[in-house]
mmCIF file of C-alpha atoms in Angstrom:
data_model
loop_
_atom_site.group_PDB
_atom_site.id
_atom_site.type_symbol
_atom_site.label_atom_id
_atom_site.label_comp_id
_atom_site.label_asym_id
_atom_site.label_seq_id
_atom_site.Cartn_x
_atom_site.Cartn_y
_atom_site.Cartn_z
ATOM 1 C CA UNK A 3 -13.315 -5.302 7.301
ATOM 2 C CA UNK A 4 -14.165 -7.520 10.286
ATOM 3 C CA UNK A 5 -11.430 -6.814 12.816
ATOM 4 C CA UNK A 6 -12.830 -9.134 15.494
ATOM 5 C CA UNK A 7 -12.684 -12.171 13.226
ATOM 6 C CA UNK A 8 -9.023 -11.579 12.428
ATOM 7 C CA UNK A 9 -7.822 -10.849 15.965
ATOM 8 C CA UNK A 10 -5.334 -13.075 17.765
ATOM 9 C CA UNK A 11 -4.137 -12.936 21.367
ATOM 10 C CA UNK A 12 -0.690 -11.386 21.092
ATOM 11 C CA UNK A 13 0.805 -8.154 22.294
ATOM 12 C CA UNK A 14 -0.052 -6.684 18.894
ATOM 13 C CA UNK A 15 -3.554 -8.099 19.157
ATOM 14 C CA UNK A 16 -6.032 -7.172 16.514
ATOM 15 C CA UNK A 17 -3.848 -4.579 14.861
ATOM 16 C CA UNK A 18 -1.111 -7.086 14.049
ATOM 17 C CA UNK A 19 -3.552 -9.262 12.129
ATOM 18 C CA UNK A 20 -4.627 -6.307 9.995
ATOM 19 C CA UNK A 21 -1.099 -5.409 8.955
ATOM 20 C CA UNK A 22 -0.723 -2.573 11.430
ATOM 21 C CA UNK A 23 2.251 -2.980 13.731
ATOM 22 C CA UNK A 24 2.450 -1.069 16.973
ATOM 23 C CA UNK A 25 4.615 1.464 15.171
ATOM 24 C CA UNK A 26 2.112 2.038 12.320
ATOM 25 C CA UNK A 27 -1.350 1.947 13.881
ATOM 26 C CA UNK A 28 -2.807 5.307 14.801
ATOM 27 C CA UNK A 29 -5.167 6.185 17.621
ATOM 28 C CA UNK A 30 -7.934 6.243 15.021
ATOM 29 C CA UNK A 31 -6.999 2.759 13.812
ATOM 30 C CA UNK A 32 -7.029 1.373 17.356
ATOM 31 C CA UNK A 33 -10.276 3.169 18.167
ATOM 32 C CA UNK A 34 -11.964 1.712 15.085
ATOM 33 C CA UNK A 35 -10.626 -1.792 15.782
ATOM 34 C CA UNK A 36 -11.776 -1.696 19.416
ATOM 35 C CA UNK A 37 -15.211 -0.324 18.485
ATOM 36 C CA UNK A 38 -15.760 -3.008 15.868
ATOM 37 C CA UNK A 39 -14.496 -5.710 18.214
ATOM 38 C CA UNK A 40 -16.964 -4.486 20.840
ATOM 39 C CA UNK A 41 -19.773 -4.792 18.285
ATOM 40 C CA UNK A 42 -20.655 -1.104 18.403
ATOM 41 C CA UNK A 43 -21.571 1.155 15.523
ATOM 42 C CA UNK A 44 -20.032 4.607 15.235
ATOM 43 C CA UNK A 45 -23.468 6.026 16.052
ATOM 44 C CA UNK A 46 -23.843 3.880 19.185
ATOM 45 C CA UNK A 47 -20.428 4.828 20.531
ATOM 46 C CA UNK A 48 -20.954 8.528 19.802
ATOM 47 C CA UNK A 49 -24.325 8.456 21.572
ATOM 48 C CA UNK A 50 -22.860 6.577 24.549
ATOM 49 C CA UNK A 51 -20.152 9.199 24.912
ATOM 50 C CA UNK A 52 -22.501 12.117 24.313
ATOM 51 C CA UNK A 53 -20.580 13.424 21.293
ATOM 52 C CA UNK A 54 -21.693 14.204 17.761
ATOM 53 C CA UNK A 55 -21.379 11.515 15.117
ATOM 54 C CA UNK A 56 -19.064 13.778 13.109
ATOM 55 C CA UNK A 57 -16.772 14.097 16.131
ATOM 56 C CA UNK A 58 -16.505 10.326 16.500
ATOM 57 C CA UNK A 59 -15.861 9.905 12.783
ATOM 58 C CA UNK A 60 -13.131 12.542 12.972
ATOM 59 C CA UNK A 61 -11.399 10.636 15.779
ATOM 60 C CA UNK A 62 -11.454 7.395 13.806
ATOM 61 C CA UNK A 63 -10.121 9.193 10.709
ATOM 62 C CA UNK A 64 -7.327 10.803 12.768
ATOM 63 C CA UNK A 65 -8.623 14.280 11.941
ATOM 64 C CA UNK A 66 -8.899 15.085 15.647
ATOM 65 C CA UNK A 67 -8.299 13.407 18.996
ATOM 66 C CA UNK A 68 -10.625 12.946 21.953
ATOM 67 C CA UNK A 69 -10.083 15.058 25.040
ATOM 68 C CA UNK A 70 -8.375 13.408 27.959
ATOM 69 C CA UNK A 71 -11.607 13.102 29.971
ATOM 70 C CA UNK A 72 -13.189 11.042 27.195
ATOM 71 C CA UNK A 73 -10.258 8.684 26.710
ATOM 72 C CA UNK A 74 -10.986 6.861 29.963
ATOM 73 C CA UNK A 75 -14.650 6.505 29.040
ATOM 74 C CA UNK A 76 -13.703 5.220 25.585
ATOM 75 C CA UNK A 77 -11.379 2.667 27.154
ATOM 76 C CA UNK A 78 -14.133 1.440 29.484
ATOM 77 C CA UNK A 79 -16.868 1.327 26.850
ATOM 78 C CA UNK A 80 -14.646 -0.523 24.404
ATOM 79 C CA UNK A 81 -13.161 -2.917 26.964
ATOM 80 C CA UNK A 82 -9.536 -2.125 26.130
ATOM 81 C CA UNK A 83 -6.762 -0.760 28.334
ATOM 82 C CA UNK A 84 -6.201 2.986 28.042
ATOM 83 C CA UNK A 85 -2.492 2.391 27.442
ATOM 84 C CA UNK A 86 -3.284 0.180 24.434
ATOM 85 C CA UNK A 87 -5.711 2.724 23.042
ATOM 86 C CA UNK A 88 -3.112 5.489 23.288
ATOM 87 C CA UNK A 89 0.065 3.620 22.362
ATOM 88 C CA UNK A 90 -0.775 0.175 21.029
ATOM 89 C CA UNK A 91 1.314 -1.364 23.824
ATOM 90 C CA UNK A 92 -0.212 -4.275 25.707
ATOM 91 C CA UNK A 93 -3.308 -6.360 25.047
ATOM 92 C CA UNK A 94 -5.866 -4.953 22.603
ATOM 93 C CA UNK A 95 -9.420 -6.140 21.968
ATOM 94 C CA UNK A 96 -10.105 -9.811 22.500
ATOM 95 C CA UNK A 97 -11.766 -11.959 19.865
ATOM 96 C CA UNK A 98 -15.203 -13.208 20.831
ATOM 97 C CA UNK A 99 -16.278 -16.782 20.561
ATOM 98 C CA UNK A 100 -19.136 -17.536 18.182
ATOM 99 C CA UNK A 101 -21.847 -17.515 20.831
ATOM 100 C CA UNK A 102 -20.861 -14.084 22.176
ATOM 101 C CA UNK A 103 -20.872 -12.675 18.650
ATOM 102 C CA UNK A 104 -24.302 -14.179 17.962
ATOM 103 C CA UNK A 105 -25.622 -12.791 21.242
ATOM 104 C CA UNK A 106 -24.362 -9.299 20.394
ATOM 105 C CA UNK A 107 -25.990 -9.499 16.969
ATOM 106 C CA UNK A 108 -29.286 -10.611 18.462
ATOM 107 C CA UNK A 109 -29.144 -7.825 21.040
ATOM 108 C CA UNK A 110 -28.421 -5.266 18.300
ATOM 109 C CA UNK A 111 -31.402 -6.537 16.294
ATOM 110 C CA UNK A 112 -33.687 -6.386 19.345
ATOM 111 C CA UNK A 113 -32.626 -2.781 20.000
ATOM 112 C CA UNK A 114 -33.423 -1.919 16.389
ATOM 113 C CA UNK A 115 -36.843 -3.559 16.668
ATOM 114 C CA UNK A 116 -37.547 -1.760 19.946
ATOM 115 C CA UNK A 117 -36.688 1.597 18.410
ATOM 116 C CA UNK A 118 -38.932 0.824 15.433
ATOM 117 C CA UNK A 119 -41.787 -0.221 17.727
ATOM 118 C CA UNK A 120 -41.401 2.925 19.853
ATOM 119 C CA UNK A 121 -41.588 5.028 16.727
ATOM 120 C CA UNK A 122 -44.768 3.249 15.644
ATOM 121 C CA UNK A 123 -46.304 3.705 19.111
ATOM 122 C CA UNK A 124 -45.531 7.429 19.008
ATOM 123 C CA UNK A 125 -47.103 7.735 15.563
ATOM 124 C CA UNK A 126 -50.262 5.871 16.633
ATOM 125 C CA UNK A 127 -50.590 7.926 19.836
ATOM 126 C CA UNK A 128 -50.320 11.087 17.767
ATOM 127 C CA UNK A 129 -53.031 9.834 15.387
ATOM 128 C CA UNK A 130 -55.338 9.070 18.319
ATOM 129 C CA UNK A 131 -54.684 12.436 19.963
ATOM 130 C CA UNK A 132 -55.441 14.332 16.772
ATOM 131 C CA UNK A 133 -58.489 12.311 16.229
#
């Protein structure tokens, strides 16, 4: 489900377009919507916060909630107000225009390629060192 594509600029924001009213959306729903709108994977957000992937997945599935100290960081990383993240009140994630979305996709692909290249460099250096 592509939350960013369905988002509109209302007080309900992205959640209203997905059939979640302010009274029905959970913290996990809002967290997932904001993460997807920001173009981040679960892995990227977990790494940025310094938490385990399983922890992040648990938050999005409403199996647990982040500690208070991490809520502010989540809000900042996802570009949404803390009040919206906690309550659904106010402005949620903003839809991106096409060029911003394309830029994020290109950046994500470049990061993937860089990680792949670094892995190859490490492997080659190890081969050279072991002779």
